[in-house]
Amino acid sequence: MRKKVFRFFLNPIDGQEKWLNQMADRGLRLMETSKWYYVFEECDPSAYQYRVEFAADKSSKELERYKTFLQDLNIRAMEKNLNYNYSFGKVRVRVLGRDSITLATSPGNINSELLILEKRNDGKPFDIFTDTADLIPYFRKIRNSFFTAAILFILLLFWGQYNVPNVTVEWILKSIIAFLSVLFSSITGLYCLRIHQLKKESKTSE
Amino acid sequence: MHENKKGGALTESTFLVLLSVFSPNHGYGIMQFIEQETQGRVVLGAGTLYGAINTLLEKGWILPYGGQDGRKKEYLITEEGKKIVNTELIRLEQLYQSASKIVKEGNFHA
């Protein structure tokens, strides 16, 4: 029996991962996903585990290579967009890609910025990176993406020009932009903290 | 994946992956090998393993093995890779002798 769920996440990496694992614990396995919804199928409780990996800097070819490699490890990878793509007029602004303000034709990828990784729960730990030397650059990548997005939205907030019919609409737009600025800034801060903790740890252990 | 420029030490992951491909081995086999050899202490993450294999390929310490189109892509250590492992083995042996002696003497005085 399939179950379709609409869901949006403030933190698309940690929040989404936590939610998918909660659903899996309840006996719901993610079968497919699109931009806005998730389709689950019933399974044994806790039969599967999920991780969400940030992969915005991987080209389509690199993604394919990586997904094939993961298959060998019995890990299923589903591509997922990061929900923060906005169109301003004719220019498609892709936020949180390899560079913050990029046009659609740049390297990296669109709408596959995240990978949802699924593995059968075999009681063993399921981590993407286990070396501090890998985790630090990985977290840096994520932090930098969210940081440039935060800057972008802060700039928009104070220096953006709004070509809108009336003041109320402009105010609503500004509120959304302000909210996103705060959200991206806090996620940036979260990753700064994680990087700092890892750096400390890497001084004595690897 | 770093080498300590001062001491030439390999990271544990690097060393273990090199050991796992003395015979042709694929991703899953490499993970199993490492887990068994370390009695479950080291379970490499998928991303870490992927990065490690790519780095070792870049350095020429391992090579893809066999041209089969099957799903499981295999790897094998090169002569250069074996040299690196031998150097590391010598380093570890010296370190082990040094540490054993000190610890034994330490216990004697205590």
GROMACS .gro file of C-alpha atoms in nm, chain A residues 13 21 24 30 54 61 77 92 96 98-99 111 128-129 153 156 165-166 168 180-181 195 206:
model
   23
   13ILE     CA    1   1.996   1.778   0.517
   21ASN     CA    2   1.461   0.755   0.955
   24ALA     CA    3   1.152   0.398   0.843
   30LEU     CA    4   1.081   0.559   0.071
   54PHE     CA    5   2.506   1.700  -0.005
   61LYS     CA    6   2.865   1.213  -1.474
   77ALA     CA    7   2.080   0.646  -0.398
   92ARG     CA    8   1.708   3.126  -1.311
   96LEU     CA    9   2.310   2.652  -0.286
   98ARG     CA   10   2.851   2.505  -0.642
   99ASP     CA   11   2.861   2.884  -0.631
  111ASN     CA   12   1.770   1.952  -0.890
  128ILE     CA   13   2.889   0.846   0.466
  129PHE     CA   14   3.221   0.973   0.594
  153PHE     CA   15   1.933   3.705   0.080
  156LEU     CA   16   1.837   4.128  -0.145
  165PRO     CA   17   0.203   4.618  -0.755
  166ASN     CA   18   0.171   4.735  -0.397
  168THR     CA   19   0.173   4.480   0.108
  180LEU     CA   20   1.533   3.281   0.476
  181SER     CA   21   1.830   3.503   0.567
  195ILE     CA   22   3.376   2.212   1.173
  206GLU     CA   23   4.232   1.081   1.287
   0.00000   0.00000   0.00000
